[in-house]
Amino acid sequence: MPTSKPVAAVDLALQTIAPYDRSDLRTRLQHARSRLLDGRVRVLIVGEFKQGKSLLVNGLVSAPVCPVYDDVATLVPTVVHAAATARATLVRLPAEDGGTANDSDGELPAMERVEIPIAELAGHICEAGNPGNAQRWHHAEIGIPRVVLAGGLELVDTPGVGGLNSVHGAATMAALPSADAVLLVSDASAEYSSTELEFLRQAKSVCPNVACVLTKTDVYPDWRRIAELDRHHLRTAGVDAELLAVSSTLRIASIESKDADLDSESGFPALIAYLRERVVGQADQLARRSTAHDILAVIEQLAVTLRSEHAAHADPESAQTVIAELTQAQQRSAALKERSARWQHTLNDGVADLNADIDYDLRDRMREISREAEEEVDNGGDPHKIWDQLSSWAEQEAASAVATNYLWTTQRARWLADQVAEHFSTEGTEVLPKLRTETGDALEYVREMQLREGEKFGTSQKALSGLRGSYVGVLMFGMLGTVVGLPLINPFSLGAGLLLGGKGLADDRRRILARRQSEAKAAIRRYLDDVIFQVSKESRDMLRRVQRDLRDHFTSRAEELNRSLQASLASAQRSVNVSATERKRRLAEIPGELDKLEKLQRKVRTLVSDGDISNVVPDLSPEHAPSDSPASQSPITALS
């Protein structure tokens, strides 16, 4: 695996620090090791309805793992990953009460997992076998032994129902921040739509790798012209994304016939090379970089203690100066652990501000949709006649607004993490934890927008309304006519009856239309209020997870710094009272211990290039300390 060398470096570091009784540093390295072994690289396969996403996944893994139909869409996300044997698992959130899937404290609950034969998968994840996802599956997982999936690669076939602007599209957008790469799939029948380009712009803002895949090149002879038009649209939109043209049909045919030329013509070798080099390769480089940072930070904290002890032993007269400096540094690092620490205020205030801003942004977007919908209802006549189009438009606009709100929340959360990190490292060298910015599909729990049946106004109702007005007109004007000797039924009374009957019919039509318009507006407002309720809950839960992740991460860092400086201070204080023999022995031992740390440091630097190590640790030898200050001054300044 690509991470074998970093894992070996972590193991060596664990062996090196074992004699120093630093459980905190050992825990940090063990977490780094677990992160390396987990090492999943998540790739979202996204696109509009029936663009060939499932067939593309099948072509990548050389197996029919994802069901493919001409007229049925995938309804449930399908995750394909490496496994020793082929297996399929359905995953469902234990939320059957119609509420959100998160528990009260914002943590994602444990999921129910059901293993099934792969042959039965289609009956659960496609629209035909599970209409409307009545079985409420969250996603499906398929494990399969394939070389292309080595290194932790996960392919996620996203739902195609409704397209990128649908409720499912909003769930896809919410999953973008947790993805290592995104492949936008679009067939060669037409150039990119505005929806696809907007999706690419948003994806590029939160995901490190975004590529475009043009499918069905075997079906459309003009696919090269479409590809050039798409590349032009990408340049015009300012989206820096590579475009790869493939034919899944040719790929499958080449696998069956074992024809290498046909495989090359399918375009899949270039796509697989992109995934290996640009996606898995970059993820491996990021893993190496974060691992190197963790190990180097641990080395430096141990070196601080050793250099301080060496300085105190080498020059007993300067020991008190070293102790004073260490005491001040230790007090500053201890302050980082207190609730009154500035980074705690930055985190708490930042999350509070973020909650308010995100809620305002969501409500503002929903108000704009409600305003536009009400204007359409007022100007569109009878809402019963346009309700299908109007409700579909409102749902799509709400889904798009929710997706944008989610992405903005993620960007602000990452910005907040950087602000908190500045309290620990002015050079911006602190490696942040992976923030849990994923959210559930909140729109799945929003009730369907429905318009009440209301008062009917058919032919019989119209006849009765006209007859009622006509009767009043004939009777009233007929009675007046009898005063001058005219019969009750006369031309004047008949004319008045027709006039008042028509007016009564028009008044009833306006009254019923106004009631229907009012009911339509109320239905849209109820739907948008439900969207705000569900999405706000998801956003608050996500921010609570981010707050806890950052709090736990930086609290651990503060404790590490404090403990390192405490150890340095204790060793310096002990050096004042040690015998000459003990001082001489430690002066002989410390350079050897620093030499071991320096050898480990050099080995760790081979994990990444020099330009990737932002926090370069200085020479660990005590004789290379700055000449104008005690040997311990440089590390004290850096740590505090």
XYZ file of C-alpha atoms in Angstrom:
640
model
C 0.000 0.000 0.000
C 1.158 3.593 -0.582
C 1.045 4.285 3.160
C 3.430 1.456 4.181
C 6.439 3.775 4.447
C 4.650 6.375 6.626
C 3.335 3.574 8.859
C 6.872 2.264 9.269
C 8.036 5.792 10.166
C 5.334 6.075 12.825
C 6.294 2.684 14.264
C 9.939 3.777 14.423
C 8.909 7.013 16.141
C 6.873 5.057 18.699
C 9.931 2.925 19.466
C 12.145 6.012 19.753
C 9.922 7.866 22.236
C 9.124 4.779 24.363
C 11.830 5.516 27.003
C 10.506 9.036 27.682
C 7.188 8.114 29.340
C 5.143 10.546 27.217
C 1.717 8.932 26.885
C 0.312 12.065 25.259
C 2.858 12.010 22.429
C 2.431 8.260 22.068
C -1.344 8.740 21.701
C -0.809 11.387 19.034
C 1.373 9.016 16.998
C -1.077 6.156 17.455
C -3.863 8.367 16.081
C -1.642 9.212 13.110
C -1.061 5.500 12.527
C -4.800 4.735 12.665
C -5.457 7.564 10.217
C -2.923 6.085 7.791
C -4.367 2.575 8.026
C -7.919 3.851 7.486
C -6.804 5.939 4.505
C -10.002 5.905 2.439
C -10.055 8.015 -0.725
C -13.666 8.928 -1.534
C -14.647 9.731 -5.148
C -18.186 10.958 -5.875
C -19.636 9.997 -9.275
C -22.264 12.684 -9.940
C -24.359 13.848 -12.859
C -27.837 14.363 -14.246
C -30.402 11.610 -14.802
C -29.367 8.727 -17.129
C -25.903 10.003 -18.019
C -24.163 6.648 -17.490
C -22.861 6.959 -13.914
C -23.594 3.379 -12.835
C -22.174 1.927 -16.040
C -19.056 4.054 -15.552
C -18.530 2.551 -12.078
C -18.994 -0.941 -13.536
C -16.389 -0.156 -16.172
C -13.896 1.107 -13.589
C -14.115 -2.042 -11.444
C -14.595 -4.397 -14.421
C -17.709 -5.945 -12.890
C -21.501 -5.334 -13.028
C -21.754 -4.205 -9.421
C -24.185 -1.296 -9.985
C -27.563 -2.072 -11.585
C -28.064 -0.450 -14.983
C -31.456 0.051 -16.669
C -32.579 2.119 -19.639
C -35.624 3.599 -17.918
C -34.989 3.197 -14.187
C -32.748 5.465 -12.125
C -30.544 4.743 -9.124
C -32.346 5.900 -5.983
C -29.823 5.145 -3.207
C -26.099 6.074 -3.169
C -23.869 3.044 -3.753
C -20.343 2.900 -2.295
C -17.927 0.505 -4.032
C -14.713 -0.307 -2.176
C -12.048 -2.996 -1.987
C -12.756 -6.216 -0.086
C -11.305 -9.696 0.101
C -14.553 -11.235 -1.177
C -17.527 -9.818 -3.049
C -20.370 -8.743 -0.777
C -23.226 -6.238 -0.617
C -24.558 -4.398 2.424
C -27.562 -2.124 2.804
C -27.268 0.637 5.413
C -30.189 2.392 7.065
C -30.334 5.146 9.688
C -32.446 4.162 12.726
C -34.754 7.168 12.305
C -38.222 5.937 11.539
C -40.210 8.709 13.221
C -40.045 11.180 10.386
C -37.550 13.384 12.198
C -33.950 14.065 11.417
C -31.484 11.228 11.722
C -29.195 12.998 14.170
C -29.502 12.440 17.871
C -29.966 15.158 20.450
C -26.304 16.031 20.873
C -25.542 16.288 17.171
C -23.725 12.960 16.792
C -24.601 10.695 13.887
C -26.244 7.551 15.322
C -25.136 4.005 14.636
C -26.506 2.609 11.405
C -28.396 -0.594 10.794
C -26.480 -2.848 8.381
C -28.060 -5.689 6.393
C -25.984 -7.975 4.189
C -27.687 -9.285 1.052
C -26.634 -11.164 -2.096
C -25.302 -8.790 -4.740
C -27.888 -10.137 -7.197
C -30.693 -8.730 -4.992
C -29.201 -5.240 -4.749
C -31.195 -3.763 -7.640
C -34.479 -4.450 -5.886
C -33.469 -2.111 -3.059
C -31.543 0.776 -4.630
C -33.496 1.400 -7.867
C -36.765 3.245 -8.356
C -38.561 0.188 -9.728
C -37.906 -2.069 -6.732
C -38.003 0.627 -4.031
C -40.209 3.493 -5.252
C -39.569 6.703 -3.386
C -37.071 4.831 -1.194
C -39.957 3.496 0.881
C -37.470 1.117 2.563
C -35.538 4.205 3.748
C -32.042 2.978 2.915
C -29.316 5.541 3.533
C -26.794 3.944 1.149
C -25.515 0.611 -0.140
C -21.974 -0.733 0.132
C -20.370 -3.164 -2.287
C -17.048 -4.802 -1.490
C -15.109 -6.355 -4.339
C -11.479 -7.472 -4.790
C -10.048 -5.163 -7.458
C -6.592 -3.677 -7.982
C -8.044 -0.335 -9.074
C -9.560 0.041 -5.590
C -6.240 -0.543 -3.847
C -4.988 2.288 -1.680
C -8.417 2.846 -0.143
C -10.221 4.133 -3.259
C -14.011 4.341 -2.808
C -16.351 5.020 -5.725
C -19.742 6.502 -4.802
C -22.482 6.157 -7.420
C -24.885 8.978 -6.498
C -28.655 8.906 -7.205
C -29.783 10.095 -10.626
C -33.418 10.706 -9.714
C -34.370 14.308 -10.383
C -30.923 15.517 -11.442
C -28.538 17.946 -9.787
C -31.266 20.425 -8.845
C -33.453 17.874 -7.097
C -33.721 16.838 -3.451
C -31.195 14.086 -4.171
C -28.983 16.699 -5.804
C -28.962 18.672 -2.559
C -27.818 15.554 -0.705
C -25.024 15.149 -3.254
C -23.922 18.749 -2.706
C -23.931 18.187 1.051
C -21.577 15.222 0.542
C -19.047 17.247 -1.471
C -16.941 18.482 1.479
C -16.279 14.901 2.617
C -15.104 13.802 -0.850
C -11.488 13.590 -1.957
C -12.494 13.897 -5.623
C -15.586 14.472 -7.766
C -16.246 13.122 -11.264
C -19.046 14.948 -13.096
C -20.527 12.540 -15.638
C -22.246 13.942 -18.732
C -22.945 12.117 -21.967
C -21.892 13.332 -25.416
C -25.432 14.091 -26.586
C -25.214 17.769 -25.617
C -22.838 20.352 -24.197
C -22.849 21.364 -20.540
C -25.953 22.989 -19.126
C -25.908 25.971 -16.788
C -26.856 23.639 -13.917
C -23.819 21.434 -14.533
C -21.467 24.411 -14.766
C -22.829 25.893 -11.540
C -22.378 22.517 -9.842
C -18.745 22.392 -11.017
C -18.082 25.894 -9.657
C -19.470 24.948 -6.265
C -17.690 21.599 -6.188
C -14.371 23.230 -7.036
C -14.695 25.551 -4.030
C -14.782 22.727 -1.456
C -13.210 19.667 -3.095
C -9.486 19.330 -3.970
C -9.993 17.290 -7.176
C -12.771 17.847 -9.709
C -12.764 16.201 -13.143
C -15.299 15.870 -15.942
C -16.096 12.585 -17.697
C -17.772 12.624 -21.118
C -19.569 9.300 -21.604
C -21.231 7.401 -24.479
C -18.613 8.383 -27.055
C -19.512 5.185 -28.941
C -23.107 6.377 -29.418
C -22.519 9.960 -30.595
C -20.125 10.437 -33.549
C -19.745 14.180 -32.826
C -18.456 13.638 -29.296
C -15.152 15.415 -30.082
C -17.026 18.614 -30.988
C -19.067 18.336 -27.773
C -15.844 17.820 -25.807
C -14.329 20.998 -27.258
C -17.498 22.952 -26.507
C -17.438 21.640 -22.934
C -13.790 22.634 -22.490
C -14.661 26.108 -23.785
C -17.517 26.362 -21.266
C -15.171 25.296 -18.467
C -12.641 27.979 -19.403
C -15.367 30.620 -19.675
C -16.770 29.644 -16.274
C -13.296 29.728 -14.727
C -13.431 26.049 -13.728
C -10.036 24.364 -13.825
C -11.079 20.746 -14.371
C -9.712 18.052 -16.642
C -12.136 16.498 -19.158
C -11.831 12.806 -20.019
C -13.876 11.089 -22.762
C -14.834 7.432 -22.248
C -17.113 4.702 -23.534
C -18.308 2.287 -20.865
C -19.760 -0.026 -23.519
C -16.387 -0.396 -25.242
C -14.733 -0.922 -21.855
C -17.049 -3.806 -20.988
C -16.638 -5.287 -24.473
C -12.836 -5.102 -24.148
C -13.004 -6.913 -20.797
C -15.125 -9.696 -22.258
C -12.925 -10.060 -25.357
C -9.632 -9.235 -23.577
C -8.858 -6.776 -26.360
C -6.222 -4.236 -25.210
C -6.707 -2.006 -28.278
C -10.443 -1.801 -27.639
C -9.737 -0.978 -23.996
C -7.435 1.850 -25.030
C -10.107 3.165 -27.408
C -12.633 3.196 -24.542
C -10.639 5.924 -22.743
C -10.713 4.130 -19.398
C -6.924 3.706 -19.037
C -6.568 7.512 -18.944
C -9.369 7.785 -16.369
C -7.837 5.072 -14.164
C -4.440 6.784 -14.436
C -6.057 10.043 -13.307
C -7.581 8.339 -10.273
C -4.305 6.677 -9.333
C -2.003 9.644 -9.864
C -4.120 12.712 -9.159
C -6.555 11.354 -6.576
C -5.032 8.404 -4.721
C -1.533 9.792 -5.253
C -2.434 13.216 -3.882
C -4.246 11.670 -0.917
C -1.142 9.638 -0.179
C 0.999 12.768 -0.374
C -1.335 14.572 2.036
C -1.165 11.602 4.399
C 2.636 11.634 4.249
C 2.714 15.370 4.890
C 0.424 15.243 7.930
C 2.289 12.210 9.296
C 5.641 13.934 8.868
C 4.278 17.003 10.651
C 3.048 14.920 13.601
C 6.330 13.032 13.982
C 8.472 16.158 13.623
C 6.344 17.958 16.202
C 6.817 15.062 18.627
C 10.572 15.048 17.982
C 10.809 18.776 18.639
C 8.913 18.547 21.925
C 11.269 15.838 23.182
C 14.266 17.808 21.918
C 13.121 20.859 23.903
C 13.443 18.900 27.150
C 16.819 17.437 26.222
C 18.288 20.751 25.057
C 17.086 22.536 28.200
C 18.637 19.858 30.385
C 21.892 19.981 28.402
C 22.099 23.767 28.705
C 21.581 23.637 32.464
C 24.221 20.922 32.917
C 26.734 22.568 30.572
C 26.567 25.954 32.302
C 25.254 25.688 35.870
C 25.518 29.446 36.333
C 22.959 30.001 33.548
C 20.581 27.349 34.914
C 18.486 29.900 36.778
C 18.066 31.926 33.570
C 16.940 28.800 31.724
C 14.549 27.943 34.565
C 13.043 31.431 34.509
C 12.467 31.298 30.765
C 10.979 27.818 30.968
C 8.703 28.900 33.816
C 7.341 31.807 31.757
C 6.859 29.572 28.711
C 5.150 26.911 30.803
C 2.771 29.466 32.274
C 1.868 30.670 28.791
C 1.256 27.126 27.543
C -0.770 26.285 30.670
C -3.014 29.249 29.902
C -3.927 27.582 26.601
C -5.715 24.854 28.569
C -7.948 27.238 30.487
C -11.490 28.017 29.428
C -10.476 31.662 29.373
C -7.830 31.007 26.718
C -8.124 33.227 23.659
C -8.467 30.275 21.277
C -11.456 29.054 23.308
C -13.096 32.450 22.919
C -12.327 32.490 19.204
C -13.864 29.021 18.777
C -16.982 29.616 20.873
C -17.685 33.072 19.474
C -16.959 31.850 15.955
C -19.429 28.972 16.200
C -22.099 31.259 17.681
C -21.608 33.811 14.894
C -21.570 31.054 12.305
C -24.839 29.598 13.574
C -26.502 33.010 13.342
C -25.090 33.778 9.883
C -26.019 30.390 8.440
C -29.548 30.553 9.814
C -29.974 34.044 8.397
C -28.599 32.976 5.014
C -30.958 29.990 4.847
C -34.014 32.012 5.864
C -33.136 34.772 3.416
C -32.897 32.270 0.549
C -36.214 30.675 1.512
C -37.891 34.098 1.757
C -36.748 34.932 -1.765
C -38.148 31.635 -3.069
C -41.431 32.264 -1.234
C -41.629 35.783 -2.645
C -41.077 34.603 -6.217
C -43.565 31.750 -5.786
C -46.248 34.074 -4.452
C -45.738 36.449 -7.370
C -46.108 33.511 -9.746
C -49.301 32.430 -7.985
C -50.746 35.958 -8.179
C -49.906 36.317 -11.870
C -50.425 32.727 -12.979
C -54.184 32.332 -12.667
C -55.651 29.210 -11.129
C -52.862 27.507 -9.110
C -54.571 24.125 -9.506
C -53.749 24.219 -13.221
C -50.043 25.042 -12.730
C -49.471 23.323 -9.394
C -47.296 20.475 -10.701
C -44.908 22.883 -12.420
C -44.981 25.390 -9.560
C -44.345 22.832 -6.804
C -41.558 21.192 -8.822
C -39.914 24.584 -9.346
C -40.198 25.462 -5.639
C -38.688 22.116 -4.581
C -35.783 22.498 -7.013
C -35.093 26.060 -5.899
C -35.218 25.024 -2.247
C -32.842 22.113 -2.917
C -30.415 24.418 -4.719
C -30.561 26.963 -1.893
C -29.962 24.272 0.727
C -26.972 22.923 -1.202
C -25.451 26.386 -1.459
C -26.068 26.978 2.236
C -24.346 23.690 3.109
C -21.278 24.541 1.046
C -21.041 28.010 2.534
C -21.292 26.474 6.000
C -18.382 24.161 5.209
C -16.228 26.999 3.887
C -16.918 29.118 6.964
C -16.181 26.168 9.285
C -12.795 25.652 7.634
C -12.077 29.369 7.891
C -12.925 29.259 11.604
C -10.537 26.329 12.109
C -7.742 28.392 10.558
C -8.553 31.299 12.865
C -8.302 29.091 15.948
C -5.062 27.516 14.694
C -3.436 30.954 14.531
C -3.382 31.039 18.346
C -1.075 28.018 18.307
C 1.166 28.777 15.344
C 1.737 32.217 13.875
C 3.397 30.591 10.846
C 0.242 28.645 10.000
C 1.998 25.289 10.384
C -0.599 23.578 12.559
C -2.120 20.567 10.771
C -5.865 20.677 11.396
C -7.984 17.585 12.032
C -10.360 16.387 9.357
C -13.564 18.241 10.170
C -16.778 16.239 10.160
C -18.735 18.577 7.905
C -20.878 15.850 6.370
C -24.614 16.186 6.936
C -27.612 13.948 6.557
C -30.186 14.280 3.798
C -32.386 16.764 5.645
C -34.755 17.243 2.707
C -35.625 13.558 2.874
C -37.602 14.314 6.042
C -39.456 17.316 4.620
C -43.114 16.588 3.955
C -44.264 16.685 0.364
C -45.731 19.958 -0.816
C -49.477 19.391 -1.221
C -52.302 21.675 -2.281
C -55.653 21.135 -0.603
C -58.533 20.144 -2.821
C -60.591 23.211 -1.829
C -64.005 24.223 -3.125
C -64.904 22.806 -6.515
C -66.190 25.092 -9.282
C -67.347 22.855 -12.073
C -70.209 23.168 -14.513
C -72.940 22.453 -11.963
C -71.446 24.935 -9.468
C -71.208 27.571 -12.183
C -74.838 26.963 -13.228
C -76.082 27.274 -9.662
C -74.087 30.462 -9.120
C -75.480 32.035 -12.300
C -79.019 30.890 -11.546
C -78.847 32.368 -8.041
C -77.846 35.787 -9.377
C -80.366 35.652 -12.228
C -83.213 34.744 -9.877
C -82.490 37.779 -7.683
C -82.323 40.074 -10.725
C -85.536 38.822 -12.325
C -87.433 38.943 -9.048
C -86.223 42.408 -8.043
C -86.728 44.158 -11.367
C -89.929 42.201 -12.083
C -91.473 43.448 -8.864
C -90.531 46.980 -9.768
C -92.116 46.526 -13.190
C -95.461 45.519 -11.696
C -95.715 49.000 -10.214
C -96.057 50.452 -13.737
C -98.265 47.633 -14.983
C -95.637 45.309 -16.482
C -95.755 41.575 -15.888
C -93.229 39.946 -13.487
C -91.357 38.392 -16.404
C -90.556 41.143 -18.882
C -87.587 42.130 -21.054
C -86.209 44.456 -18.367
C -86.348 41.840 -15.621
C -84.814 39.182 -17.908
C -81.988 41.565 -18.851
C -81.365 42.420 -15.219
C -81.372 38.718 -14.365
C -78.746 37.953 -17.009
C -76.627 40.897 -15.855
C -76.723 40.003 -12.153
C -76.295 36.305 -12.928
C -73.115 37.043 -14.852
C -71.855 39.291 -12.060
C -72.571 36.627 -9.430
C -70.756 34.035 -11.520
C -67.711 36.323 -11.894
C -67.694 37.156 -8.174
C -67.786 33.467 -7.210
C -65.003 32.717 -9.695
C -62.836 35.508 -8.213
C -63.610 34.364 -4.670
C -62.691 30.758 -5.361
C -59.566 31.789 -7.295
C -58.443 34.021 -4.415
C -59.000 31.173 -1.943
C -57.036 28.757 -4.130
C -54.206 31.252 -4.476
C -54.155 31.770 -0.716
C -54.061 28.013 -0.131
C -51.254 27.613 -2.679
C -49.175 30.308 -0.966
C -49.801 28.690 2.405
C -48.712 25.292 1.052
C -45.457 26.740 -0.280
C -44.797 28.587 2.991
C -45.428 25.400 4.997
C -43.004 23.497 2.805
C -40.286 26.149 3.083
C -40.797 26.414 6.856
C -40.306 22.650 7.076
C -37.138 22.943 4.983
C -35.791 25.637 7.306
C -36.618 23.520 10.377
C -34.926 20.355 9.111
C -31.888 21.987 7.474
C -31.243 24.288 10.442
C -31.140 21.241 12.711
C -28.598 19.532 10.416
C -26.451 22.657 10.227
C -26.429 23.135 14.000
C -25.520 19.496 14.522
C -22.703 19.751 12.011
C -21.295 22.869 13.661
C -21.446 21.167 17.072
C -19.366 18.323 15.654
C -16.884 20.794 14.195
C -16.683 22.649 17.522
C -16.012 19.426 19.421
C -13.406 18.252 16.907
C -11.525 21.548 17.115
C -11.895 21.777 20.887
C -10.548 18.250 21.428
C -7.749 18.728 18.884
C -6.427 21.993 20.272
C -6.906 20.925 23.886
C -4.665 17.943 23.152
C -2.094 20.233 21.562
C -2.164 22.567 24.565
C -1.705 19.644 26.927
C 1.239 18.363 24.852
C 2.965 21.744 24.924
C 2.329 22.171 28.623
C 3.624 18.728 29.488
C 6.736 19.183 27.331
C 7.579 22.442 29.035
C 6.849 20.971 32.454
C 9.308 18.177 31.680
C 11.882 20.724 30.488
C 11.416 22.804 33.614
C 11.685 19.775 35.894
C 14.882 18.570 34.201
C 16.425 22.038 34.435
C 15.519 22.299 38.126
C 16.958 18.870 38.852
C 20.234 19.839 37.159
C 20.850 22.494 39.849
C 21.128 19.912 42.626
C 22.769 16.967 40.846
C 26.293 15.881 41.639
C 29.207 16.564 39.351
C 29.319 12.889 38.419
C 25.640 12.827 37.457
C 26.055 16.079 35.506
C 28.997 14.622 33.605
C 27.044 11.433 32.844
C 24.041 13.332 31.474
C 26.258 15.617 29.382
C 27.612 12.456 27.751
C 24.171 10.824 27.296
C 22.122 13.748 25.963
C 24.009 14.170 22.637
C 23.407 10.462 21.932
C 19.677 10.823 22.601
C 19.505 13.932 20.421
C 21.395 12.042 17.721
C 18.695 9.342 17.726
C 16.028 11.982 17.358
C 17.981 13.643 14.560
C 18.269 10.335 12.672
C 14.519 9.853 13.017
C 13.999 13.417 11.823
C 16.064 12.806 8.680
C 14.147 9.599 7.957
C 10.813 11.341 8.358
C 11.839 14.115 5.967
C 12.205 11.505 3.217
C 8.440 10.972 3.324
C 7.842 14.284 1.582
C 9.766 16.817 -0.433
C 11.509 19.677 1.359
C 8.956 22.175 0.089
C 6.109 20.194 1.687
C 7.481 20.410 5.215
C 6.330 23.821 6.365
C 7.524 23.410 9.951
C 11.214 22.638 9.422
C 12.782 21.495 12.681
C 16.239 22.994 13.353
C 19.373 20.979 13.970
C 18.874 19.020 17.198
C 22.513 19.070 18.323
C 22.999 21.252 21.420
C 26.082 22.901 19.978
C 23.963 24.342 17.164
C 21.847 26.453 19.502
C 21.751 30.205 18.750
C 24.915 31.896 19.955
C 23.160 34.928 21.346
C 20.846 33.033 23.673
C 20.679 29.901 25.810
C 20.304 26.644 23.898
C 16.717 26.269 25.022
C 15.484 29.692 23.914
C 14.599 28.811 20.339
C 12.340 25.859 21.189
C 10.763 27.724 24.096
C 9.812 30.595 21.806
C 8.474 28.240 19.167
C 6.344 26.251 21.586
C 4.904 29.170 23.514
